XYZ file of C-alpha atoms in Angstrom:
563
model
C 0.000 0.000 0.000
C 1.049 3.401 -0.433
C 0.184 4.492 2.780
C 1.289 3.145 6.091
C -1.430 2.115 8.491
C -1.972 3.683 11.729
C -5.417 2.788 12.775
C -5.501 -0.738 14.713
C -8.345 -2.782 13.154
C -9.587 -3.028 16.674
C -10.767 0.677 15.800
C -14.185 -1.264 13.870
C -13.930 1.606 11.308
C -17.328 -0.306 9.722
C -18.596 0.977 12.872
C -17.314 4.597 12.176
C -18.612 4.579 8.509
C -22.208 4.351 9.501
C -22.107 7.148 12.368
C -20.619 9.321 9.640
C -23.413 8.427 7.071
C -26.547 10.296 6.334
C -29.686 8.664 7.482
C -32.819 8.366 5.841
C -34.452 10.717 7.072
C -31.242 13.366 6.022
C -31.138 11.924 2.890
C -34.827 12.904 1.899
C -34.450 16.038 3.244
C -31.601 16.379 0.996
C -33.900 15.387 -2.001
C -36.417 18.048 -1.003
C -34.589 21.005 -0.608
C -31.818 20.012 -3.047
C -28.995 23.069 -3.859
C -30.793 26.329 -5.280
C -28.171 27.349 -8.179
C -26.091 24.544 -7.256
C -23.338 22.955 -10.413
C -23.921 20.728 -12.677
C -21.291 17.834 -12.705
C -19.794 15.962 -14.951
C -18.473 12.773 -13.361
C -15.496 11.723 -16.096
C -14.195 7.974 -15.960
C -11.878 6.187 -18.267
C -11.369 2.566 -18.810
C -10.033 -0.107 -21.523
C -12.087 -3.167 -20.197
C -14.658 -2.925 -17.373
C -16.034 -5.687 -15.001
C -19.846 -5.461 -15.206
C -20.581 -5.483 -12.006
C -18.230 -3.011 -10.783
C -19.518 -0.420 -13.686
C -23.319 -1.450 -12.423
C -22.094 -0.267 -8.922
C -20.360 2.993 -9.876
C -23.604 3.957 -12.376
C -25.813 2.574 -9.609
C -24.249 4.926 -6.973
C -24.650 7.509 -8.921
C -28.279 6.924 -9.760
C -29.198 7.379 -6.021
C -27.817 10.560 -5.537
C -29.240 12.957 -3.366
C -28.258 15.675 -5.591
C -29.059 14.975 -9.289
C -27.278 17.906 -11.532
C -25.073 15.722 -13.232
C -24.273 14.218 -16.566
C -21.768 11.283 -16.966
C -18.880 11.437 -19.551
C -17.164 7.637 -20.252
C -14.528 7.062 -22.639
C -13.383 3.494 -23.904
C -11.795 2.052 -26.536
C -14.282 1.717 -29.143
C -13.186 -2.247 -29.192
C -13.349 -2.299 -25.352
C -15.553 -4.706 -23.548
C -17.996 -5.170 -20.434
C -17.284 -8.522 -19.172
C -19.998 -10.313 -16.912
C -19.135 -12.823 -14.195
C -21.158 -15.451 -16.374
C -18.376 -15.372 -19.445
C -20.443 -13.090 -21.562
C -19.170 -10.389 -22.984
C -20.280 -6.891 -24.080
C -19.190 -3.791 -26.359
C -18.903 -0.624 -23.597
C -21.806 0.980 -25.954
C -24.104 -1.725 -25.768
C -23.347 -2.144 -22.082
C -24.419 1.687 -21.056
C -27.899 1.545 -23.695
C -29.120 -1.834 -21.593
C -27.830 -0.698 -18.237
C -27.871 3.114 -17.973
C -29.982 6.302 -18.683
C -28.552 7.363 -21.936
C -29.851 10.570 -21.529
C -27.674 11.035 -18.240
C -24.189 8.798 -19.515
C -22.749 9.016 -22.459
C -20.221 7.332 -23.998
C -16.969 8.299 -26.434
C -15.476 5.966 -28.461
C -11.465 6.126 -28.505
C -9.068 4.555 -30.657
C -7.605 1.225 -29.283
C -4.549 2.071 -27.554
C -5.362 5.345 -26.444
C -3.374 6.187 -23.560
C -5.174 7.433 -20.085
C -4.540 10.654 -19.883
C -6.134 10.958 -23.703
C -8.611 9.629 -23.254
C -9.924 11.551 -20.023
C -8.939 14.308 -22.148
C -11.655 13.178 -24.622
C -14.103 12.808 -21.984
C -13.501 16.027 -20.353
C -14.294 17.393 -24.032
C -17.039 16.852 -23.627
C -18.407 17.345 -20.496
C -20.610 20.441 -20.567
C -20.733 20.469 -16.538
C -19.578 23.271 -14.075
C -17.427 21.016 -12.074
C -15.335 17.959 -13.234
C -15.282 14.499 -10.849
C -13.066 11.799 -11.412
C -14.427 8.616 -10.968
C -12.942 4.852 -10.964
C -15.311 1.995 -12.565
C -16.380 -0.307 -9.712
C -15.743 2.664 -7.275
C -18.703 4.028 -5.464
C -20.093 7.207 -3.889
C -22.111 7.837 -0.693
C -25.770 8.955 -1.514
C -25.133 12.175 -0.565
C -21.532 13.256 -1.854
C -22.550 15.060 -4.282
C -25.122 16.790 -2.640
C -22.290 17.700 0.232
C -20.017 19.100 -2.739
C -22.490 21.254 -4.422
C -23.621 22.895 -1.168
C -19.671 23.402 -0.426
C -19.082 25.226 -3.725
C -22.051 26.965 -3.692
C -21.085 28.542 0.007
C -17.917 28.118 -0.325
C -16.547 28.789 -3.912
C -14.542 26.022 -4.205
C -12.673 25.662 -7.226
C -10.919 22.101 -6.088
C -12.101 19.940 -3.343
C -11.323 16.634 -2.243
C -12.912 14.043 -0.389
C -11.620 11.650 2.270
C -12.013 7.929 1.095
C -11.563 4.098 1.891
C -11.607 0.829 0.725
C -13.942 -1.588 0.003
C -13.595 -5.565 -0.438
C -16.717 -8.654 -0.279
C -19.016 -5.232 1.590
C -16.470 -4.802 4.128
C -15.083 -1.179 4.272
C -11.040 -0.378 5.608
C -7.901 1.694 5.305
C -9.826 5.099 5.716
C -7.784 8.131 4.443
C -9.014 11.005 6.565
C -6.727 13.686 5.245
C -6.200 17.657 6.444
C -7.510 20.351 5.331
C -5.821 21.577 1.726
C -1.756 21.053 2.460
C 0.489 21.929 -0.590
C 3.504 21.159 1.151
C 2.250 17.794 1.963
C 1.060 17.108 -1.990
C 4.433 18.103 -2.862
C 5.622 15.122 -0.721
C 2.696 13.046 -1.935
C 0.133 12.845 -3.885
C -2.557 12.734 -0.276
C -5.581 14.209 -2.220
C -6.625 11.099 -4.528
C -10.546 10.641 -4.497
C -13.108 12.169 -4.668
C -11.631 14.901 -6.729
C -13.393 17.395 -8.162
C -12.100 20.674 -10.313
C -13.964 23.485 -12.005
C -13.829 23.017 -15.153
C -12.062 26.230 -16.632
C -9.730 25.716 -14.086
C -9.005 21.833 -15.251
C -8.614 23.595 -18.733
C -6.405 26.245 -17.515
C -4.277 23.502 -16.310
C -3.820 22.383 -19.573
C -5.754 19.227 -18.392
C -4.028 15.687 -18.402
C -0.766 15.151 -20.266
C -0.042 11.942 -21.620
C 3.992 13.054 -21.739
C 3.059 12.722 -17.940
C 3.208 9.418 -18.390
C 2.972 6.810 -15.067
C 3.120 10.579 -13.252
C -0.071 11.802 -15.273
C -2.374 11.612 -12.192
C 0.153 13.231 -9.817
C 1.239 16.605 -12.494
C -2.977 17.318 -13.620
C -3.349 17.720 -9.324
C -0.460 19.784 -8.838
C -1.234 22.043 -11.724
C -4.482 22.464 -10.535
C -3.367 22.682 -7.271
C -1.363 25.676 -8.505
C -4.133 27.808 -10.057
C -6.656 26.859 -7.336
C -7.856 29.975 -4.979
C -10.337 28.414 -3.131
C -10.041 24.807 -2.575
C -12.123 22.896 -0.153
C -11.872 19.496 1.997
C -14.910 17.669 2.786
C -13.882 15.799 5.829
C -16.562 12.546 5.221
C -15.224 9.305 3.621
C -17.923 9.891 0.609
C -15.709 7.471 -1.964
C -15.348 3.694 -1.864
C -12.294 2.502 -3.576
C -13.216 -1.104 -4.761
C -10.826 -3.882 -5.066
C -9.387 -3.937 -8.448
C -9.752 -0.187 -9.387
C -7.094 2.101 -9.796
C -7.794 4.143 -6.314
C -7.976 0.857 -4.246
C -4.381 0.990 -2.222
C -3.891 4.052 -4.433
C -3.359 1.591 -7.083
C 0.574 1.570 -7.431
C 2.753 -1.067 -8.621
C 5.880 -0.508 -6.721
C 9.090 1.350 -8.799
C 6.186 2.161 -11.970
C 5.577 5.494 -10.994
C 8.818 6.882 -8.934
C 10.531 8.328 -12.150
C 7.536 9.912 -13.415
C 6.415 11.390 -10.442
C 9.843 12.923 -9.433
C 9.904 14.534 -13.004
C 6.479 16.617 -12.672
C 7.646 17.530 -9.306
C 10.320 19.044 -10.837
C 8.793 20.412 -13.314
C 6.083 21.841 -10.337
C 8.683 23.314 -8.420
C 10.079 25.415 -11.125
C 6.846 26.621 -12.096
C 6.284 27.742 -9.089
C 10.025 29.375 -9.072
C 11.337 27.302 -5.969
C 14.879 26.385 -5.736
C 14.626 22.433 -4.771
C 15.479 19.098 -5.551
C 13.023 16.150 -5.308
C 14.490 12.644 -4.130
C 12.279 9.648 -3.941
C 11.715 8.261 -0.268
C 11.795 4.702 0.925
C 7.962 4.323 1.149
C 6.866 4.364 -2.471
C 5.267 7.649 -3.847
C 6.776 9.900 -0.948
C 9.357 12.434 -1.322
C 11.721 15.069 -0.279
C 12.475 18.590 -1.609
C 15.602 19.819 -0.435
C 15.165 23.698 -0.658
C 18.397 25.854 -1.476
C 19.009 29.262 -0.558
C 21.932 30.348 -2.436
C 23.864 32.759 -0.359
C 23.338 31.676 3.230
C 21.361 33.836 5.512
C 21.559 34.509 9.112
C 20.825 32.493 11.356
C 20.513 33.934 15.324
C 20.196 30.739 17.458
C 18.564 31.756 20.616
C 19.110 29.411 23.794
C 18.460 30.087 27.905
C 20.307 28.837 30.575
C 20.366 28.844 33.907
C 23.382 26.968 35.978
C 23.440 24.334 33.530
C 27.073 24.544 31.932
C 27.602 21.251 30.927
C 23.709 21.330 28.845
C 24.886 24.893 27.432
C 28.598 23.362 26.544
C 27.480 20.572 24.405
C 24.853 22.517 23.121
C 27.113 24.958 21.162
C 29.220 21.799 20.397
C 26.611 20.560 19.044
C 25.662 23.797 16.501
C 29.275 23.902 15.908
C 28.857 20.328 14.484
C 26.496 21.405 12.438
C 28.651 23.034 9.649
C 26.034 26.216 8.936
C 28.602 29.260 8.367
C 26.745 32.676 9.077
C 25.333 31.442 12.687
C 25.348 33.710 15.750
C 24.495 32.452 18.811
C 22.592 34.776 21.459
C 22.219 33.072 25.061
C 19.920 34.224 27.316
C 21.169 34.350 31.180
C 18.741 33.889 33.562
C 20.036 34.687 37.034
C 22.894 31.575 37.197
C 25.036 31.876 40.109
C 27.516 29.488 40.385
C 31.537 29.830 39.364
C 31.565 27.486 36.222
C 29.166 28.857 34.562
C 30.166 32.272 34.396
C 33.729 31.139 33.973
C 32.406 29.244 31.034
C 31.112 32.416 30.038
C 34.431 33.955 30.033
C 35.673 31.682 27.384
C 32.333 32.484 24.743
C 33.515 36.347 24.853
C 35.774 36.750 22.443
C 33.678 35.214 19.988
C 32.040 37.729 17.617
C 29.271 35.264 17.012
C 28.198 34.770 20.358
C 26.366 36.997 22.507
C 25.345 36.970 26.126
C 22.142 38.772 27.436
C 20.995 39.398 31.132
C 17.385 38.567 32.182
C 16.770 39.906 35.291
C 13.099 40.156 35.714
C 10.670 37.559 37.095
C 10.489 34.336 34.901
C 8.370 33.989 31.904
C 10.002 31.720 29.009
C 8.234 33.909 26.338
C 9.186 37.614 27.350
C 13.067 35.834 28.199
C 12.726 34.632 24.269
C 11.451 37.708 23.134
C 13.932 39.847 25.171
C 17.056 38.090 23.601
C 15.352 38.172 19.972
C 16.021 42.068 20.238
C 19.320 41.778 20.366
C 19.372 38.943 17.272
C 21.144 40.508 14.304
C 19.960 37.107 12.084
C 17.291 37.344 9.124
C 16.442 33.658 11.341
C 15.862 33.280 14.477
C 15.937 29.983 15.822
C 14.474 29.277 19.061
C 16.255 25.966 20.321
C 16.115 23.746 23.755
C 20.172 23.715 24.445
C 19.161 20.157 25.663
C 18.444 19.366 21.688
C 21.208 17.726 19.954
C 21.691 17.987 16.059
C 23.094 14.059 15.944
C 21.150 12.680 13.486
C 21.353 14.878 10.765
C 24.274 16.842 10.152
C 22.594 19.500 7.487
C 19.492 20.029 9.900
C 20.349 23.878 9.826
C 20.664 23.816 5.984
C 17.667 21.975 6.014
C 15.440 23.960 7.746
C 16.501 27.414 6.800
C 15.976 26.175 3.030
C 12.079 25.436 4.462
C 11.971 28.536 5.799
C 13.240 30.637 3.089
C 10.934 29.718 0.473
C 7.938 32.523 -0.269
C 4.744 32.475 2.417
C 6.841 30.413 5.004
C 6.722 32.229 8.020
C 7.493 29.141 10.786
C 9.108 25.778 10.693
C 9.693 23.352 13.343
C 11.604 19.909 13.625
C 11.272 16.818 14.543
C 12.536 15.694 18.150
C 13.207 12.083 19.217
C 14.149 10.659 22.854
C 17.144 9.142 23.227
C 15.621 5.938 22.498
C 14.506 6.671 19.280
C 11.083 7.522 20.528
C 8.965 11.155 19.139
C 8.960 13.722 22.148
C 7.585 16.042 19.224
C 6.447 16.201 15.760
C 4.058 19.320 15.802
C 0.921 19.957 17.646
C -2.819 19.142 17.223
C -4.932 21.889 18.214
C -7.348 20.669 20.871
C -5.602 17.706 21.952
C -5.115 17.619 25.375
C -6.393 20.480 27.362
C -5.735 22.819 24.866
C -2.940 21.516 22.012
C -0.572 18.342 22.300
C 2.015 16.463 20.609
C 1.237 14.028 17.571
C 2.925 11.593 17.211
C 4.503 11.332 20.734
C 5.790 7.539 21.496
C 5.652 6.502 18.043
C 9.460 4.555 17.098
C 12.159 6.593 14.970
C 11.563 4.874 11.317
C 7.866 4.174 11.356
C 6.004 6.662 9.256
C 2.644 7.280 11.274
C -0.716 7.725 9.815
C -0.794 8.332 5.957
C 2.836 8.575 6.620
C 2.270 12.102 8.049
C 5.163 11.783 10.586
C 7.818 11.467 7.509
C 6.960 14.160 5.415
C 7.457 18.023 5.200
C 3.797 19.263 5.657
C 2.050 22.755 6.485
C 0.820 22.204 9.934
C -0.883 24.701 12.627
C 1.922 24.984 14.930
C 5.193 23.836 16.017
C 7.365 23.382 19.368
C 9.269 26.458 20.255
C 12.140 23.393 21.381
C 13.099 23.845 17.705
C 11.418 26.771 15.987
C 12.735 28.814 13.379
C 10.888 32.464 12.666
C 11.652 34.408 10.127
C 12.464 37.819 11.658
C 10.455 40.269 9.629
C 7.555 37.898 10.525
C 8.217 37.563 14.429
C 9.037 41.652 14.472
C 5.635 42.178 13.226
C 3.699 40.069 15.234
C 5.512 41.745 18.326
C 7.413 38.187 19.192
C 5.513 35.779 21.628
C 2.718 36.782 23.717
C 3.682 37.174 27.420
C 0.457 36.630 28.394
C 1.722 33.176 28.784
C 4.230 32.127 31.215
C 5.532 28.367 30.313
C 2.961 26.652 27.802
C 1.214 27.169 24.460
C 3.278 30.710 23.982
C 4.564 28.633 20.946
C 0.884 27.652 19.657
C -0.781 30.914 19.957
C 3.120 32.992 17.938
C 2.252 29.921 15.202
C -1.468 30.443 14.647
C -1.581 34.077 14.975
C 1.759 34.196 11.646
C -1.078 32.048 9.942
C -3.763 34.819 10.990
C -1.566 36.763 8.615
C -0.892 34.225 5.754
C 2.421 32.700 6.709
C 2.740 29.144 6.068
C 3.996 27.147 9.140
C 5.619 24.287 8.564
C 6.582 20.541 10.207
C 10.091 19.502 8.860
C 10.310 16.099 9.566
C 14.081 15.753 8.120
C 15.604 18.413 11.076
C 16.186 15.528 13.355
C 17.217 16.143 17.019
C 17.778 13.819 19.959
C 16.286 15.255 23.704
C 19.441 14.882 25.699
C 17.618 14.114 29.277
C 15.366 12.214 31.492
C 12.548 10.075 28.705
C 10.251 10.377 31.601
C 10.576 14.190 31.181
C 7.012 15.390 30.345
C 6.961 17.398 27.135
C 5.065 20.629 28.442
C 5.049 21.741 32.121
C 1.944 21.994 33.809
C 0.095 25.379 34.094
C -3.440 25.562 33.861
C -3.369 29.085 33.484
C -2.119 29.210 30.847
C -4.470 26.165 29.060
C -7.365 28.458 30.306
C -6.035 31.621 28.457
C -5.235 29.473 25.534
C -8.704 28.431 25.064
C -10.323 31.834 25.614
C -8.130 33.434 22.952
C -8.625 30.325 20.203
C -12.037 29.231 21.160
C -13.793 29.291 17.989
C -10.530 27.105 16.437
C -10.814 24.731 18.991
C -14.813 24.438 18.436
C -14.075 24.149 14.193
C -11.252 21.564 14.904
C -7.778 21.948 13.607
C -7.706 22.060 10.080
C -3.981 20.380 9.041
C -6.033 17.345 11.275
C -8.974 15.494 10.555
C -12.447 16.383 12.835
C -13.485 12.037 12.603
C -10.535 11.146 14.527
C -10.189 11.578 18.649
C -8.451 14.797 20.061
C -7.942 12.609 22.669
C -5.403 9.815 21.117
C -4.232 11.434 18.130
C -5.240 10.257 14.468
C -7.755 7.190 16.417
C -11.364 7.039 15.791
């Protein structure tokens, strides 16, 4: 599978599926009031040969709809052929007249041999609908999806939205893909949107539509071009598509090695449209990849630590960014009312260096108005907010690597990933609501193993990262004022991250700036003050009511990415 499994099948996601479905009585309702100047769709699907009862089951799922603009566009090789489970066999013409409403489905003849991405092309010719959906043959839709997607657009003015979806095998449905909320970054690392998709038509044509030079990769470059013209697009957190067992969308449909070379190429080809300086390399885990981002000339980089009596921490700690081999790097430490010999003797040795600078806190304790304090005296176009117990061992371009992130256009934030010393996550990015206010995801889960939808290996947006490891670009933490000292120890970190996004800056996990926690596993990973949860939650209250978007609202806040 393309995706590495999270959910224990203990979960009984059968279960889940029919608390998220629409009754009876909601689906009549549906059928009453309908969607006043709602779209009219054109579902597209493509296929050489077709299993008879998987196209039944598609054209039958559509022929329930709660929602009933829609027209459907099929192309086939004009010598293609419905087989039935009995042997018999028909042309895909004489199939759709017996089986379908003609006036509804139609059908275009291709040439034998066409490719796929022609012949959706064809099919999309001719699709006189508002909206484009791609469909699968012997994939189905929940009675309502399209009702759900109309009344999004029409509120919402989607131009691309996506569905979460499953599997389905002998009426048993598994392996649900609950995605986030619209995540370029993550696309760019895989292709998470899949079914259902739909586009608006002129912007499927201003795409330029599929390309057959695509080739294996065809699927991948028509999302990301659309993805790159898209203003508005949407997520429809319901699993409203049923991958069958045979179709193309069923395990995402990948051979392994088939699609790699392909896929890296339109990436490529993405990224320089989009005039970013990376380089795509093809992951482990098949379909997944990495963009190294380059900056050119290096910037800036002002690492700020605190410390308090702890010389030997502090001491391996600039070791540590020393190993790290990033050139323009000045270090400002933050003193917070240390007393004892070595340290300040320690101290003596750091002052001739020009790229390290001491700073005196001597007011009462907050961690946030300490890290804003010694952020005025950072001369870096980075600031990098790092625990000095954090330890750079198991990556040695984790600097280059996250300063490339956060260079890019629109990224205001980036955070990285932080293990135990076992191996275990101590952090990965928050979930908003998790916990009393926002937690950890991830937390526990073993160095190497990928997480849910493989969402603990890739470079994703995300709504906020651990100030343990957080790099700000300055112009963006100057004009939010720094961190709020409203808060004294927790969720300072949280509300800097969601507020940049308040003002359009992308925030950003970076799962491949790896640092160990040098110190006690039992440590907890935030310090308890329920002041500050309480001031958290009066200041995001309507977020944590909506859910957090870069999450998925079916799963528990309570053990992340469960039902």
């Amino acid at each position: 599978m393309l995706f590495q499994r999270y959910i224990p099948d203990k979960m009984h996601y059968d279960a889940k599926l029919r608390s998220l479905r629409a009754g009876d009585a909601e689906l009549a309702h549906q059928r009453q009031t309908g969607v006043p100047d709602g779209p009219h769709f054109s579902l597209v699907l493509f296929f050489r040969t077709a299993d008879a009862e998987h196209l039944l089951a598609t054209l039958r799922s559509l022929e329930v709809q709660t929602y009933q603009n829609y027209s459907v566009c099929i192309s086939a090789p004009r010598d293609g052929l419905v087989r039935h489970s009995d042997g018999k066999k028909l042309a895909v013409g004489s199939f759709l007249k017996e089986h379908s409403d003609t006036d509804r489905v139609h059908y275009f003849p291709v040439r034998p041999g066409t490719m796929r991405p022609a012949g959706i092309n064809i099919a999309v010719r001719h699709a006189e609908g508002d909206y484009l959906a791609f469909l699968e043959s012997g994939d189905t839709l929940e009675a309502d999806a399209l009702f759900r997607a109309a009344l999004l657009i029409r509120t919402k003015k989607a131009d691309l939205l996506y569905t979460d979806e499953d599997s389905m095998r002998d009426g048993r449905y598994f392996d649900p893909l609950l995605k986030p909320d619209f995540n370029l970054d993550l696309l760019r690392s895989e292709n998470y949107i899949g079914h259902l998709l739909i586009i608006r038509r002129a912007l499927a044509a201003a795409a330029g539509g599929y390309r057959t030079a695509a080739g294996a990769g065809a699927d991948y470059d028509f999302v990301l071009r659309c993805a790159e013209r898209a203003r508005r697009p949407e997520h429809l957190a319901k699993p409203l598509y049923h991958a069958c067992e045979g179709s193309r969308a069923f395990g995402r449909g990948r051979i392994a090695g088939t699609h790699t070379e392909d896929e890296l190429r339109v990436l490529s080809e993405h990224l320089e449209r989009c005039k970013l300086n990376g380089k795509p390399e093809a992951m482990k885990t098949e379909g997944c990849y990495h963009i190294s981002y380059s900056t050119g000339k290096l910037p800036r980089i002002s690492v700020i630590v605190m410390n308090s009596d702890d010389t030997a921490t502090l001491k391996s700690c600039m070791e540590s960014l020393e190993d790290a081999g990033y050139e323009n790097l000045e270090v400002v430490i933050a003193e917070i009312g240390s007393r004892e010999r070595e340290t300040f003797e320690y101290y003596e040795t750091l002052s001739g260096k020009p790229n390290i600078r001491l700073v005196r806190w001597k007011r009462p304790w907050n961690a946030f108005k300490i890290r804003n304090y010694a952020a005025g005296f950072a001369s870096g176009d980075f600031l990098l907010f790092l625990n000095p117990r954090l330890r750079g061992e198991l990556s040695d371009d984790w600097l280059h690597e996250m300063v490339g992130v956060c260079a890019r256009p629109g990224t205001g934030i980036v955070g990285g990933k932080i293990y135990y010393s076992d191996n275990r996550v101590r952090h990965a990015g928050y979930i908003i609501g998790k916990g009393e206010a926002a937690g950890t995801q991830f937390e526990g889960l073993s160095r190497g193993r990928n997480g849910y939808m493989n969402r603990a290996a890739l470079l994703q947006e995300i709504s906020a990262v651990s100030e343990d490891c957080m790099m700000v670009r300055k112009s963006v933490f100057d004009d939010l004022s720094g961190f709020s000292g409203i808060y004294q120890d927790r969720y300072g970190d949280v509300d800097l991250c969601l507020r940049a996004a308040q003002k359009g800056w992308k925030v950003v996990f970076d799962p491949f700036a790896e640092l160990f926690y040098e110190g006690d596993d039992t440590d907890p990973v935030f310090g308890a003050s329920r002041a500050d949860a309480e001031r958290f939650r009066a200041d995001w209250g309507g977020l944590l009511e909506d859910g957090d978007p870069f999450y998925n609202k079916n799963f528990s806040i309570k053990k992340d990415y469960q039902l």
